[in-house]
Amino acid sequence: MNEKTFPLSKKDLEDLIRRYPTPFYLYDEGGIRENARALNRAFGVFPGFLEHFAVKALPNPFILKILASEGFGADCSSYAELLLADMAGIRGEKIMFSSNETPAEEYGAARDLGAVINLDDFTHIEYLERHGGIPRLISCRYNPGPLKSGNRIIGNPQEAKYGFTRDQILRAYPLLSEKGARRFGLHTMVASNELSLDYHIETARMLFKLAVEIKEKTGVALEFINLGGGVGIPYKIEDRALDFQDLAKGIDALYRSIIVPGGLGSLGIRIEWGRAITGPYGWLVSTAIHVKHIYREYIGLDSCMADLMRPALYGAYHHITVAGKENAPHAKTYDVVGSLCENNDKFAIQRSLPRIEPGDIVIIHDGGAHGRAMGFNYNGKLRCGELLLRTDGSVVRIRRPETVEDYFATLDTGALKNFQEKL
Ligand SMILES: *Cc1c(COP(=O)(O)O)cnc(C)c1O
């Protein structure tokens, strides 16, 4: 069991809403910092430990600055994400560039920032060589294919578009050495939102054995292994959070039994978690604006799937509470929906909840990762803003809501005035 809490009282939340109307995301700096420190404590046993926070999970430079101050780096996969890392003062080898189907200009931008380039494909060795050259430090992403069982979200590695095959990985390092690389990393990312301790430990075992094999077969001693992201969070009340300490201990045992005897004793450990860092410390706060009774009971919110897509995209569960009604009996069954002209714009389907009236504040939990970031503007929907609850109790707005001017910004309205509709 895990508890679903919210960091403000109903009164403080109402005051906040008077300043910043709903919908908005609220993030809790204190929660994020404590969590970051727990991770660093647990994984501090490994040489050169570094968490590259997956920027895509919460691409806001205010959050990245907080994480940077806890020692984190960044994991980027696009030009804009590289700029976000830079904006937050995360530079050089603290940036891991784990992209795929990467355009040459983005490799160029990563190189300019001194980021660690993590290649997604064997053919990119030659591609990168043609576009700027092979850097001294380089990493490769491994796809174990049939050697690793699948995970619900990413699916079977064999069907995943990412990474090098086993055979390609073994050929990659000698080829990269030939082309001038001198420092090497190995990466994988085979899971998403995975709460099983064993699954993550087995991923480490697979990579550790591969690192030793690479050394034996090619003579290349890796400098680091990047275990990727994919650590889950307990979205459901009955889920259990993964204990960082237990995970670090499990991986450490393998480090001692595989890496140390394999002669790779100074191998660095890196990860690129997103969800597990910020996920539980963000909430989408909305107001119930309509209650509709047809064949089912519907609660219409002032937010929609433009603000949070996970339920519509993956059928994902997000816990919902109503401010001031945390302990009220769950007397009703509702579909909690947004305003998009898409029938899958539902935050919850047939959810047992307290009776909700128009004006009630509805809090959607665990929106701190892959929440607002995934939003889009379909149907002319404007994405909400983001607020940060500081550790001193103050609240700062770290992103304003979108306006129609933002929505129209990509249109050339000047040309429209002179546009001749008849030719
Ligand atoms: C999405 C992603 C991550 C972060 O995943 P989480 O599930 O948020 O931990 C890390 N690395 C890569 C390459 C990714 O695509």
Coordinates of C-alpha atoms and ligand atoms in Angstrom, one line a residue:
M1 CA 0.0 0.0 0.0
N2 CA 1.1 3.5 -0.6
E3 CA -0.5 6.7 0.4
K4 CA -1.6 9.3 -2.1
T5 CA -1.0 12.7 -0.5
F6 CA -1.1 16.3 -1.7
P7 CA 1.2 18.9 -0.2
L8 CA -1.3 21.7 0.4
S9 CA -4.4 22.1 2.6
K10 CA -7.7 22.8 1.0
K11 CA -7.5 26.4 2.2
D12 CA -4.0 27.0 0.9
L13 CA -5.0 25.4 -2.4
E14 CA -8.0 27.6 -2.7
D15 CA -5.8 30.7 -2.0
L16 CA -3.4 29.5 -4.7
I17 CA -6.2 29.0 -7.2
R18 CA -7.3 32.6 -6.7
R19 CA -3.8 33.6 -7.8
Y20 CA -3.5 31.0 -10.5
P21 CA -6.7 29.6 -11.8
T22 CA -7.0 25.8 -12.6
P23 CA -6.0 23.8 -14.4
F24 CA -2.3 23.7 -13.5
Y25 CA 0.4 21.3 -12.5
L26 CA 1.9 21.7 -9.0
Y27 CA 5.3 20.2 -8.3
D28 CA 6.8 19.7 -4.9
E29 CA 10.5 20.7 -4.6
G30 CA 10.9 19.2 -1.2
G31 CA 9.6 15.8 -2.4
I32 CA 11.8 15.8 -5.5
R33 CA 14.9 16.8 -3.5
E34 CA 14.4 14.1 -0.8
N35 CA 13.9 11.5 -3.5
A36 CA 17.0 12.6 -5.4
R37 CA 19.0 12.4 -2.2
A38 CA 17.7 8.9 -1.4
L39 CA 18.8 7.8 -4.9
N40 CA 22.3 9.3 -4.5
R41 CA 22.6 7.7 -1.0
A42 CA 21.6 4.3 -2.4
F43 CA 23.7 4.3 -5.5
G44 CA 26.6 6.3 -4.1
V45 CA 28.3 2.9 -3.5
F46 CA 29.2 2.7 -7.2
P47 CA 32.2 4.3 -8.7
G48 CA 31.4 7.4 -10.8
F49 CA 27.7 7.1 -10.1
L50 CA 25.6 9.6 -12.1
E51 CA 21.9 9.9 -12.7
H52 CA 21.1 11.6 -16.0
F53 CA 17.6 12.8 -15.4
A54 CA 15.5 12.0 -18.5
V55 CA 14.5 15.5 -19.6
K56 CA 11.5 14.3 -21.5
A57 CA 9.8 13.3 -18.3
L58 CA 9.6 16.9 -17.0
P59 CA 11.2 19.3 -19.4
N60 CA 11.2 22.4 -17.3
P61 CA 14.6 24.1 -16.7
F62 CA 13.5 25.1 -13.1
I63 CA 13.2 21.5 -12.2
L64 CA 16.4 20.6 -14.0
K65 CA 18.2 23.3 -12.0
I66 CA 16.9 21.7 -8.8
L67 CA 18.1 18.3 -9.9
A68 CA 21.5 19.7 -11.1
S69 CA 22.0 21.1 -7.6
E70 CA 21.5 17.5 -6.3
G71 CA 24.3 16.4 -8.6
F72 CA 22.2 15.0 -11.4
G73 CA 23.0 15.3 -15.1
A74 CA 20.6 15.1 -17.9
D75 CA 19.5 12.6 -20.5
C76 CA 18.4 14.3 -23.7
S77 CA 17.2 13.0 -27.1
S78 CA 16.5 16.1 -29.1
Y79 CA 17.9 19.5 -29.9
A80 CA 15.4 21.3 -27.6
E81 CA 16.2 18.9 -24.7
L82 CA 19.9 19.7 -25.2
L83 CA 19.0 23.4 -24.9
L84 CA 17.0 22.8 -21.8
A85 CA 19.9 21.0 -20.1
D86 CA 22.2 23.8 -21.1
M87 CA 19.7 26.4 -19.8
A88 CA 19.8 24.6 -16.4
G89 CA 23.6 24.7 -16.4
I90 CA 24.0 21.0 -17.1
R91 CA 26.9 20.7 -19.5
G92 CA 29.6 18.4 -20.9
E93 CA 29.7 14.8 -19.9
K94 CA 26.8 15.4 -17.5
I95 CA 24.6 15.2 -20.6
M96 CA 23.9 11.8 -22.1
F97 CA 22.5 12.1 -25.6
S98 CA 20.4 9.0 -25.9
S99 CA 18.6 9.7 -29.2
N100 CA 17.4 7.5 -32.0
E101 CA 17.0 8.2 -35.8
T102 CA 19.2 11.2 -35.0
P103 CA 19.7 14.0 -37.6
A104 CA 23.2 15.1 -38.2
E105 CA 22.5 18.6 -36.8
E106 CA 21.5 17.2 -33.5
Y107 CA 24.7 15.1 -33.2
G108 CA 26.5 18.4 -33.9
A109 CA 24.6 20.2 -31.1
A110 CA 25.4 17.4 -28.7
R111 CA 29.1 17.5 -29.7
D112 CA 29.2 21.3 -29.2
L113 CA 27.9 20.8 -25.7
G114 CA 30.4 18.1 -25.0
A115 CA 27.6 15.6 -24.3
V116 CA 28.2 11.9 -24.3
I117 CA 26.8 10.6 -27.5
N118 CA 25.0 7.3 -27.0
L119 CA 24.6 5.7 -30.5
D120 CA 21.3 3.9 -31.2
D121 CA 22.5 2.0 -34.3
F122 CA 25.5 0.3 -35.9
T123 CA 25.1 2.4 -39.1
H124 CA 25.4 5.6 -37.0
I125 CA 29.1 4.9 -36.5
E126 CA 29.7 5.7 -40.1
Y127 CA 27.0 8.4 -40.1
L128 CA 28.6 10.2 -37.2
E129 CA 32.1 9.8 -38.7
R130 CA 30.8 11.5 -41.9
H131 CA 29.0 14.2 -39.8
G132 CA 31.7 15.6 -37.5
G133 CA 33.7 12.6 -36.7
I134 CA 33.8 10.0 -33.9
P135 CA 34.4 11.6 -30.5
R136 CA 36.9 10.1 -28.0
L137 CA 34.1 9.2 -25.6
I138 CA 31.2 7.2 -27.0
S139 CA 28.4 4.9 -25.9
C140 CA 26.3 2.3 -27.6
R141 CA 22.8 1.2 -26.9
Y142 CA 22.2 -2.5 -26.6
N143 CA 19.0 -4.3 -27.6
P144 CA 19.1 -7.8 -26.3
G145 CA 16.3 -9.0 -28.6
P146 CA 15.2 -12.5 -27.7
L147 CA 17.7 -12.6 -24.7
K148 CA 15.4 -10.4 -22.5
S149 CA 11.8 -10.8 -21.9
G150 CA 9.5 -7.9 -22.6
N151 CA 7.9 -5.2 -20.5
R152 CA 4.3 -4.1 -20.8
I153 CA 5.0 -0.6 -22.2
I154 CA 8.1 -0.9 -24.3
G155 CA 7.1 -4.4 -25.4
N156 CA 9.4 -7.2 -26.5
P157 CA 13.0 -6.1 -27.1
Q158 CA 12.9 -8.1 -30.3
E159 CA 10.1 -5.8 -31.6
A160 CA 11.6 -2.6 -30.3
K161 CA 13.2 -0.2 -32.7
Y162 CA 16.1 0.7 -30.4
G163 CA 19.7 -0.3 -30.1
F164 CA 22.4 -2.6 -31.5
T165 CA 22.0 -6.4 -31.7
R166 CA 24.4 -8.5 -29.7
D167 CA 26.5 -9.3 -32.7
Q168 CA 26.7 -5.6 -33.7
I169 CA 27.7 -4.5 -30.2
L170 CA 30.6 -6.9 -30.2
R171 CA 31.7 -5.5 -33.6
A172 CA 31.0 -1.8 -32.7
Y173 CA 33.7 -1.3 -30.0
P174 CA 36.7 -2.4 -32.1
L175 CA 35.4 -0.4 -35.0
L176 CA 34.9 2.7 -32.9
S177 CA 38.5 2.3 -31.5
E178 CA 39.8 2.1 -35.0
K179 CA 38.1 5.3 -35.8
G180 CA 39.6 7.1 -32.8
A181 CA 37.3 6.5 -29.8
R182 CA 39.2 5.8 -26.6
R183 CA 36.6 5.9 -23.8
F184 CA 33.5 3.7 -24.0
G185 CA 30.1 3.3 -22.5
L186 CA 27.4 0.6 -22.8
H187 CA 23.7 1.4 -22.4
T188 CA 20.3 -0.3 -22.5
M189 CA 16.7 0.6 -21.9
V190 CA 14.4 -2.3 -22.0
A191 CA 11.6 -1.4 -19.7
S192 CA 9.2 1.3 -18.9
N193 CA 7.3 1.9 -15.6
E194 CA 8.6 -1.5 -14.3
L195 CA 8.2 -2.0 -10.6
S196 CA 9.8 -5.4 -10.4
L197 CA 13.1 -5.4 -8.5
D198 CA 14.2 -8.6 -10.2
Y199 CA 13.6 -7.3 -13.6
H200 CA 16.0 -4.4 -13.1
I201 CA 18.6 -6.5 -11.4
E202 CA 18.5 -9.0 -14.2
T203 CA 19.0 -6.1 -16.7
A204 CA 22.2 -5.2 -14.7
R205 CA 23.3 -8.8 -14.8
M206 CA 22.9 -9.0 -18.5
L207 CA 24.9 -5.8 -19.1
F208 CA 27.6 -6.7 -16.6
K209 CA 28.2 -10.1 -18.3
L210 CA 28.2 -8.4 -21.7
A211 CA 30.8 -5.8 -20.4
V212 CA 33.1 -8.7 -19.4
E213 CA 32.5 -10.5 -22.7
I214 CA 33.3 -7.3 -24.6
K215 CA 36.6 -7.0 -22.7
E216 CA 37.5 -10.6 -23.3
K217 CA 36.6 -10.7 -27.0
T218 CA 37.6 -7.2 -28.1
G219 CA 40.1 -5.9 -25.4
V220 CA 37.9 -2.8 -24.9
A221 CA 37.5 -2.0 -21.2
L222 CA 34.3 0.0 -20.8
E223 CA 34.4 3.1 -18.7
F224 CA 30.7 3.0 -17.7
I225 CA 27.5 1.2 -18.0
N226 CA 24.2 3.1 -18.3
L227 CA 21.3 1.1 -17.0
G228 CA 18.8 3.4 -18.6
G229 CA 15.4 4.4 -17.1
G230 CA 12.2 2.6 -16.8
V231 CA 11.9 2.3 -13.0
G232 CA 8.2 2.4 -12.2
I233 CA 6.2 4.3 -9.6
P234 CA 3.2 3.0 -7.6
Y235 CA 0.4 4.7 -9.5
K236 CA -2.2 2.4 -7.8
I237 CA -2.8 2.4 -4.1
E238 CA -2.0 -1.3 -4.0
D239 CA 1.3 -1.0 -5.9
R240 CA 4.5 -1.0 -4.0
A241 CA 7.3 1.5 -4.7
L242 CA 10.6 0.0 -5.7
D243 CA 13.1 0.5 -2.9
F244 CA 16.2 2.3 -4.2
Q245 CA 18.4 0.7 -1.5
D246 CA 17.3 -2.8 -2.3
L247 CA 17.9 -2.2 -6.0
A248 CA 21.4 -0.8 -5.4
K249 CA 22.2 -3.7 -3.1
G250 CA 21.1 -6.2 -5.7
I251 CA 23.1 -4.5 -8.4
D252 CA 26.1 -4.2 -6.1
A253 CA 26.2 -7.9 -5.4
L254 CA 26.4 -8.5 -9.2
Y255 CA 29.1 -5.8 -9.5
R256 CA 31.2 -7.7 -7.0
S257 CA 30.6 -11.1 -8.5
I258 CA 30.8 -10.2 -12.2
I259 CA 32.5 -6.8 -12.8
V260 CA 35.3 -7.0 -10.2
P261 CA 36.5 -10.5 -11.1
G262 CA 36.1 -9.6 -14.7
G263 CA 38.9 -7.0 -14.3
L264 CA 36.6 -4.0 -14.7
G265 CA 36.6 -2.9 -11.1
S266 CA 36.5 0.8 -11.8
L267 CA 33.5 0.6 -14.1
G268 CA 31.2 3.5 -13.6
I269 CA 27.4 3.1 -13.1
R270 CA 25.1 5.6 -14.7
I271 CA 21.3 5.6 -15.0
E272 CA 18.8 7.8 -16.7
W273 CA 15.6 7.7 -14.7
G274 CA 12.8 10.1 -15.3
R275 CA 9.5 8.8 -13.9
A276 CA 11.0 7.5 -10.6
I277 CA 12.5 10.9 -9.8
T278 CA 9.7 13.3 -10.3
G279 CA 6.6 11.2 -11.1
P280 CA 5.0 11.1 -7.6
Y281 CA 5.8 14.8 -6.8
G282 CA 3.5 16.4 -9.4
W283 CA -0.3 16.8 -9.5
L284 CA -2.7 18.0 -12.2
V285 CA -5.1 20.3 -10.3
S286 CA -8.4 20.9 -12.1
T287 CA -11.9 22.1 -11.3
A288 CA -15.0 20.1 -11.9
I289 CA -17.1 22.3 -14.1
H290 CA -19.9 20.0 -15.1
V291 CA -21.7 17.0 -13.8
K292 CA -23.5 15.1 -16.5
H293 CA -26.1 12.3 -16.1
I294 CA -26.7 10.2 -19.2
Y295 CA -26.2 6.4 -19.4
R296 CA -23.2 7.0 -17.1
E297 CA -22.3 9.8 -14.7
Y298 CA -19.7 12.1 -16.0
I299 CA -17.5 14.7 -14.3
G300 CA -16.3 17.3 -16.7
L301 CA -13.0 19.0 -15.8
D302 CA -11.5 22.2 -17.0
S303 CA -8.4 20.2 -18.1
C304 CA -8.3 17.6 -20.8
M305 CA -5.9 15.0 -22.3
A306 CA -3.9 17.9 -23.8
D307 CA -2.7 18.3 -20.2
L308 CA -2.3 14.6 -19.4
M309 CA -2.3 12.0 -22.1
R310 CA -1.3 8.8 -20.2
P311 CA -4.8 7.5 -19.5
A312 CA -6.0 8.0 -23.1
L313 CA -2.7 6.8 -24.6
Y314 CA -2.0 3.7 -22.4
G315 CA -5.1 3.2 -20.4
A316 CA -2.9 4.3 -17.5
Y317 CA -4.3 4.6 -14.0
H318 CA -3.9 7.9 -12.2
H319 CA -5.3 8.2 -8.7
I320 CA -7.9 10.9 -8.2
T321 CA -8.9 12.7 -5.0
V322 CA -11.2 15.7 -4.4
A323 CA -9.9 18.5 -2.2
G324 CA -11.6 18.4 1.2
K325 CA -13.3 15.0 0.5
E326 CA -10.2 12.8 1.0
N327 CA -12.0 10.8 3.7
A328 CA -15.6 11.0 2.3
P329 CA -17.2 7.7 1.4
H330 CA -16.9 6.7 -2.3
A331 CA -20.6 7.0 -2.9
K332 CA -20.5 7.4 -6.7
T333 CA -19.1 5.9 -9.8
Y334 CA -18.0 8.4 -12.4
D335 CA -16.1 8.7 -15.7
V336 CA -13.9 11.8 -15.1
V337 CA -13.4 13.4 -18.5
G338 CA -11.9 16.4 -20.4
S339 CA -13.4 18.5 -23.1
L340 CA -11.6 17.1 -26.2
C341 CA -13.9 15.8 -29.0
E342 CA -12.4 12.4 -28.5
N343 CA -14.2 9.8 -26.5
N344 CA -11.0 8.5 -25.0
D345 CA -10.4 11.9 -23.3
K346 CA -11.1 10.3 -19.9
F347 CA -8.9 10.6 -16.9
A348 CA -10.8 7.8 -15.2
I349 CA -13.4 5.3 -16.3
Q350 CA -16.0 3.9 -13.9
R351 CA -14.0 5.2 -10.9
S352 CA -15.5 5.0 -7.4
L353 CA -15.2 8.5 -5.9
P354 CA -16.9 10.8 -3.4
R355 CA -19.9 12.7 -4.7
I356 CA -18.5 15.6 -6.8
E357 CA -20.3 19.0 -7.3
P358 CA -19.4 21.6 -9.8
G359 CA -16.7 23.8 -8.3
D360 CA -15.0 20.9 -6.5
I361 CA -11.2 20.8 -6.9
V362 CA -10.1 17.5 -8.5
I363 CA -6.5 16.4 -8.0
I364 CA -5.0 13.9 -10.4
H365 CA -1.9 12.3 -8.7
D366 CA 1.5 11.1 -10.0
G367 CA 1.6 13.7 -12.8
G368 CA 5.2 14.7 -12.2
A369 CA 6.6 12.7 -15.1
H370 CA 5.4 12.2 -18.7
G371 CA 2.5 14.5 -17.7
R372 CA 2.2 17.9 -19.2
A373 CA 5.3 17.1 -21.3
M374 CA 3.3 14.8 -23.5
G375 CA 0.5 17.3 -24.2
F376 CA -0.5 18.5 -27.6
N377 CA -2.8 21.1 -29.2
Y378 CA -5.3 19.0 -31.0
N379 CA -8.8 20.5 -31.1
G380 CA -7.3 23.9 -30.3
K381 CA -6.7 22.9 -26.7
L382 CA -4.2 25.0 -24.8
R383 CA -1.9 23.3 -22.3
C384 CA -1.9 24.4 -18.7
G385 CA 0.9 26.0 -16.8
E386 CA 3.2 24.7 -14.1
L387 CA 3.7 25.8 -10.5
L388 CA 6.5 24.9 -8.1
L389 CA 6.0 24.6 -4.3
R390 CA 9.3 25.7 -2.9
T391 CA 10.8 24.2 0.3
D392 CA 10.0 27.4 2.1
G393 CA 6.3 27.0 1.3
S394 CA 6.2 29.7 -1.3
V395 CA 4.8 28.9 -4.8
V396 CA 6.4 30.1 -8.0
R397 CA 5.0 29.8 -11.5
I398 CA 7.6 28.0 -13.6
R399 CA 5.5 28.0 -16.8
R400 CA 2.5 30.1 -17.7
P401 CA -0.5 28.5 -19.4
E402 CA -0.6 28.6 -23.2
T403 CA -2.6 31.4 -24.9
V404 CA -4.3 31.5 -28.2
E405 CA -1.4 33.7 -29.4
D406 CA 0.9 30.7 -28.7
Y407 CA -1.4 28.6 -30.7
F408 CA -1.4 30.9 -33.7
A409 CA 2.3 31.7 -33.5
T410 CA 3.3 29.3 -36.2
L411 CA 0.8 30.8 -38.7
D412 CA 1.8 33.6 -41.0
T413 CA -1.2 35.9 -40.3
G414 CA 0.4 38.7 -42.4
A415 CA 0.5 36.4 -45.5
L416 CA -3.1 35.4 -44.7
K417 CA -4.3 39.0 -45.1
N418 CA -2.9 39.2 -48.6
F419 CA -3.8 35.6 -49.5
Q420 CA -5.9 35.4 -52.6
E421 CA -8.4 32.7 -52.1
K422 CA -9.2 32.7 -55.8
L423 CA -6.4 32.1 -58.4
Ligands
LIG1 C1 12.1 7.6 -21.7 C2 13.5 7.3 -21.5 C3 14.1 7.4 -20.2 C4 13.4 7.6 -19.0 O1 12.4 6.7 -18.7 P1 11.6 6.7 -17.3 O2 10.6 5.6 -17.6 O3 10.9 8.0 -17.2 O4 12.6 6.4 -16.3 C5 15.5 7.1 -20.2 N1 16.2 6.8 -21.2 C6 15.7 6.8 -22.5 C7 16.6 6.5 -23.6 C8 14.3 7.0 -22.7 O5 13.8 6.9 -23.9

